[in-house]
Short mmCIF file of C-alpha atoms in Angstrom, two decimals:
data_model
loop_
_atom_site.label_atom_id
_atom_site.label_comp_id
_atom_site.label_asym_id
_atom_site.label_seq_id
_atom_site.Cartn_x
_atom_site.Cartn_y
_atom_site.Cartn_z
CA LYS Q 1 40.68 -4.26 -34.55
CA LEU Q 2 41.11 -3.77 -38.21
CA ARG Q 3 37.40 -3.71 -38.82
CA LYS Q 4 37.28 -0.36 -36.83
CA GLY Q 5 39.27 1.46 -39.54
CA VAL Q 6 41.54 3.26 -37.15
CA HIS Q 7 44.92 2.08 -38.37
CA ARG Q 8 47.20 3.78 -40.94
CA LEU Q 9 49.22 0.78 -41.27
CA VAL Q 10 50.01 -2.81 -40.39
CA LEU Q 11 52.90 -4.42 -39.65
CA CYS Q 12 52.64 -8.22 -39.84
CA ASP Q 13 54.98 -11.35 -39.53
CA VAL Q 14 54.67 -14.07 -42.00
CA MET Q 15 54.75 -16.39 -39.14
CA LEU Q 16 52.21 -16.43 -36.47
CA PRO Q 17 51.50 -18.31 -33.71
CA GLU Q 18 47.90 -20.17 -34.72
CA LEU Q 19 47.72 -18.66 -38.46
CA ASP Q 20 50.08 -17.02 -40.64
CA GLY Q 21 50.36 -13.32 -42.49
CA PHE Q 22 48.97 -14.68 -45.33
CA HIS Q 23 45.69 -15.50 -43.59
CA ILE Q 24 45.55 -11.72 -42.54
CA LEU Q 25 45.96 -10.22 -46.17
CA ARG Q 26 43.00 -12.89 -47.43
CA VAL Q 27 40.74 -11.82 -44.85
CA MET Q 28 41.57 -8.16 -45.13
CA LYS Q 29 41.24 -7.97 -48.85
CA ARG Q 30 38.03 -10.16 -49.05
CA THR Q 31 36.21 -8.31 -46.18
CA GLY Q 32 37.45 -4.71 -48.02
CA ILE Q 33 39.71 -3.49 -45.06
CA ASN Q 34 42.09 -0.89 -47.46
CA ILE Q 35 44.90 -0.55 -44.98
CA PRO Q 36 48.63 -0.72 -46.19
CA VAL Q 37 50.38 -4.04 -44.87
CA ILE Q 38 53.87 -4.46 -44.64
CA MET Q 39 55.07 -7.83 -44.12
CA ILE Q 40 58.18 -8.88 -41.98
CA THR Q 41 59.88 -12.18 -42.85
CA GLY Q 42 63.08 -13.90 -41.99
CA CYS Q 43 65.44 -14.42 -44.67
CA SER Q 44 64.87 -18.21 -44.99
CA THR Q 45 61.55 -17.29 -46.07
CA LEU Q 46 62.20 -14.63 -48.92
CA GLN Q 47 59.66 -16.76 -51.28
CA ASN Q 48 56.80 -16.44 -48.95
CA ALA Q 49 57.47 -12.65 -48.95
CA VAL Q 50 57.41 -12.31 -52.43
CA ASN Q 51 54.13 -14.23 -52.12
CA ALA Q 52 52.79 -11.75 -49.72
CA LEU Q 53 53.79 -8.60 -52.23
CA LYS Q 54 51.82 -10.48 -54.84
CA ASP Q 55 48.88 -10.94 -52.38
CA GLY Q 56 48.89 -7.30 -51.62
CA ALA Q 57 51.52 -6.24 -49.34
CA ILE Q 58 52.85 -3.05 -49.96
CA ASP Q 59 56.33 -3.80 -48.93
CA PHE Q 60 58.22 -6.25 -46.61
CA ILE Q 61 61.26 -6.10 -44.06
CA PRO Q 62 63.56 -8.94 -43.74
CA LYS Q 63 64.81 -10.33 -40.89
CA PRO Q 64 67.13 -9.44 -38.98
CA PHE Q 65 66.71 -5.68 -39.30
CA THR Q 66 67.96 -2.80 -37.52
CA VAL Q 67 65.79 -0.04 -35.96
CA ASP Q 68 66.89 2.50 -38.80
CA GLU Q 69 65.47 -0.15 -41.42
CA LEU Q 70 62.15 -0.44 -39.63
CA GLU Q 71 61.75 3.32 -39.26
CA SER Q 72 62.23 3.57 -42.47
CA GLY Q 73 59.68 1.24 -43.80
CA ILE Q 74 57.35 2.31 -41.68
CA GLN Q 75 57.82 6.21 -43.21
CA ARG Q 76 57.31 4.68 -46.55
CA GLY Q 77 54.13 2.61 -45.34
CA LEU Q 78 52.59 6.05 -43.80
CA ARG Q 79 53.62 8.17 -47.10
CA TYR Q 80 51.90 5.04 -49.08
CA ARG Q 81 48.95 5.83 -47.07
CA LYS Q 82 48.73 9.32 -47.52
CA LEU Q 83 49.42 9.13 -51.12
CA MET Q 84 46.15 6.96 -51.01
CA GLU Q 85 44.21 9.52 -50.09
CA THR Q 86 45.80 11.98 -52.15
CA PRO Q 87 44.13 13.01 -55.84
CA SER Q 88 46.65 12.56 -58.55
CA PRO Q 89 48.10 15.74 -60.17
CA PRO Q 90 46.54 17.01 -63.46
CA GLY Q 91 48.52 15.20 -66.58
CA VAL Q 92 49.72 12.08 -64.80
CA ARG Q 93 48.22 8.91 -66.10
CA GLU Q 94 46.81 6.94 -62.95
CA SER Q 95 47.56 3.26 -62.43
CA LYS Q 96 44.38 0.73 -62.56
CA GLY Q 97 43.18 1.07 -59.29
CA SER Q 98 45.38 3.91 -57.95
CA ASN Q 99 44.94 7.58 -57.89
CA PHE Q 100 48.36 8.41 -57.21
CA SER Q 101 51.14 6.37 -59.51
CA ARG Q 102 52.14 5.97 -62.92
CA PRO Q 103 51.78 2.66 -64.15
CA CYS Q 104 55.07 0.65 -65.50
CA PRO Q 105 55.04 -0.26 -69.12
CA ARG Q 106 53.22 -2.91 -70.31
CA GLU Q 107 55.73 -5.30 -71.53
CA PHE Q 108 57.38 -4.76 -67.64
CA TYR Q 109 57.28 -7.21 -64.77
CA ARG Q 110 56.82 -5.76 -61.03
CA LEU Q 111 57.76 -7.29 -57.77
CA GLY Q 112 54.73 -5.97 -55.85
CA ARG Q 113 54.82 -2.19 -56.00
CA LEU Q 114 58.49 -1.93 -55.15
CA SER Q 115 60.73 -2.68 -58.35
CA TRP Q 116 60.77 -3.66 -61.70
CA VAL Q 117 62.29 -6.01 -64.78
CA ASN Q 118 61.88 -5.48 -68.30
CA ILE Q 119 63.47 -8.52 -70.25
CA GLU Q 120 64.81 -7.49 -73.43
CA GLN Q 121 65.22 -9.26 -76.68
CA ASN Q 122 68.63 -10.23 -76.18
CA GLY Q 123 67.55 -12.21 -72.68
CA ILE Q 124 69.23 -9.22 -70.71
CA GLY Q 125 67.08 -8.12 -67.66
CA LEU Q 126 66.59 -4.48 -67.13
CA VAL Q 127 66.10 -3.51 -63.16
CA GLY Q 128 64.50 -0.46 -62.05
CA VAL Q 129 62.19 1.07 -59.13
CA THR Q 130 58.74 1.83 -59.55
CA ASP Q 131 57.06 5.29 -59.64
CA LEU Q 132 55.20 4.46 -56.21
CA PHE Q 133 58.22 3.55 -54.48
CA MET Q 134 60.11 6.73 -55.29
CA LYS Q 135 56.55 8.56 -54.27
CA THR Q 136 57.28 7.11 -50.71
CA VAL Q 137 60.65 8.48 -50.50
CA SER Q 138 61.47 12.09 -49.60
CA PRO Q 139 63.72 13.64 -52.01
CA VAL Q 140 66.69 11.54 -52.86
CA THR Q 141 70.15 12.58 -51.97
CA GLY Q 142 72.43 9.63 -52.97
CA LEU Q 143 72.38 6.22 -54.44
CA THR Q 144 74.67 3.05 -53.51
CA PHE Q 145 75.29 0.22 -55.77
CA VAL Q 146 76.30 -3.40 -54.86
CA GLU Q 147 79.60 -4.51 -56.87
CA MET Q 148 79.92 -4.98 -60.41
CA ASN Q 149 79.50 -9.30 -61.31
CA ARG Q 150 77.60 -9.82 -57.99
CA ASP Q 151 74.97 -12.57 -58.49
CA LEU Q 152 71.62 -10.98 -57.11
CA VAL Q 153 68.81 -12.76 -55.09
CA GLN Q 154 65.11 -12.16 -56.22
CA ALA Q 155 63.79 -9.93 -53.33
CA ALA Q 156 66.87 -9.18 -51.77
CA PRO Q 157 68.42 -5.84 -51.20
CA CYS Q 158 70.40 -5.06 -54.48
CA ALA Q 159 70.81 -0.52 -53.78
CA THR Q 160 70.20 1.72 -50.80
CA LEU Q 161 68.52 5.23 -51.97
CA ALA Q 162 69.56 7.91 -49.09
CA SER Q 163 66.79 10.35 -48.48
CA GLN Q 164 66.52 13.84 -47.44
CA ASP Q 165 64.90 12.96 -44.16
CA ASN Q 166 68.20 11.16 -43.09
CA LEU Q 167 66.72 7.68 -43.89
CA LEU Q 168 67.83 5.14 -45.82
CA HIS Q 169 65.94 2.82 -48.21
CA GLU Q 170 66.92 -0.92 -49.55
CA ILE Q 171 65.67 -1.62 -53.11
CA LEU Q 172 64.69 -5.57 -53.41
CA CYS Q 173 65.75 -7.03 -56.72
CA PRO Q 174 62.78 -8.26 -58.48
CA LEU Q 175 64.61 -10.95 -60.30
CA SER Q 176 67.75 -13.15 -59.62
CA GLY Q 177 70.87 -12.65 -61.79
CA THR Q 178 74.40 -11.36 -62.43
CA ILE Q 179 74.96 -7.77 -63.12
CA VAL Q 180 76.64 -7.04 -66.23
CA THR Q 181 76.01 -3.00 -66.35
CA ARG Q 182 75.10 -0.37 -63.76
CA ASN Q 183 73.56 3.14 -64.67
CA GLU Q 184 76.49 4.98 -63.50
CA GLN Q 185 75.01 8.30 -64.47
CA LEU Q 186 72.64 8.13 -61.22
CA LEU Q 187 75.66 8.45 -58.80
CA SER Q 188 75.63 11.95 -59.96
CA ARG Q 189 71.89 12.32 -60.95
CA PRO Q 190 69.76 10.30 -58.28
CA GLU Q 191 66.88 12.73 -59.58
CA LEU Q 192 66.43 10.39 -62.34
CA LEU Q 193 65.02 7.73 -60.33
CA GLU Q 194 61.93 10.22 -59.62
CA GLN Q 195 61.87 11.90 -62.56
CA ASP Q 196 61.81 8.77 -65.18
CA PRO Q 197 61.94 6.06 -63.14
CA TYR Q 198 60.91 3.60 -66.00
CA SER Q 199 63.62 4.43 -68.46
CA SER Q 200 66.70 6.77 -67.82
CA GLY Q 201 66.02 5.82 -64.25
CA TRP Q 202 66.64 2.32 -64.52
CA LEU Q 203 69.56 0.25 -61.91
CA TYR Q 204 70.97 -2.78 -63.61
CA GLN Q 205 71.25 -4.79 -66.49
CA ILE Q 206 71.54 -8.58 -65.49
CA VAL Q 207 72.03 -12.05 -66.88
CA PRO Q 208 68.91 -13.98 -65.13
CA THR Q 209 69.69 -17.06 -63.60
CA ASN Q 210 66.13 -18.26 -63.00
CA LEU Q 211 63.85 -16.37 -65.22
CA ALA Q 212 60.83 -18.82 -66.16
CA TYR Q 213 60.46 -19.66 -62.43
CA GLU Q 214 60.88 -15.84 -61.26
CA LEU Q 215 58.60 -14.25 -63.56
CA ASN Q 216 55.65 -16.66 -62.43
CA HIS Q 217 56.14 -14.91 -58.98
CA LEU Q 218 56.03 -11.50 -60.53
CA MET Q 219 53.08 -9.23 -61.43
CA PRO Q 220 52.55 -8.36 -65.17
CA CYS Q 221 52.32 -4.52 -65.53
CA THR Q 222 49.25 -5.23 -68.22
CA GLN Q 223 47.14 -5.63 -65.29
CA ASP Q 224 47.80 -1.93 -64.06
CA TYR Q 225 46.07 -0.77 -67.38
#
């Protein structure tokens, strides 16, 4: 069915009766099937989902999920497909292999194409959302942070965006750690997430709790150039 090329989007569970979602990703990559894939995973397999993002999935939806959460993910996936077919606007520097998004700075790391982290000289991690993620969300109308001093978990939700089409979009944290600062100006100026996602649009400063191990599961942004 995938080889027929009639599908705009694939939703695939990590755990399948005979094969698994990773096999689907590998076959698609090997045979050049360029259809966006959203992986679905249980809470106990978040690490598998992180690996799926590294292997080419564009997003994943943790279980249990609601109908609204599923609709939000599907809408982002369909917009991603539309962006794949749209030339980049004049003056926008393109990511390697992409004609529709700006690359994150070279010193950053990213969780798939969803969120990023920059480890500063003092060891603090600066966390934000990628340009591509913002392009798959309709104009943002609001942002909800999690509470201060909360321990974040890699690939678990750390903030929620509300968009003009009445959908909610959970932002998945690229790194585990404890929040020490939130970018409070985003509450009154959520448009910064779209206008300047890699600088003034950052979300949190965190103290990483498992830095060396988790960085190995992220993608260095140097490969976007």
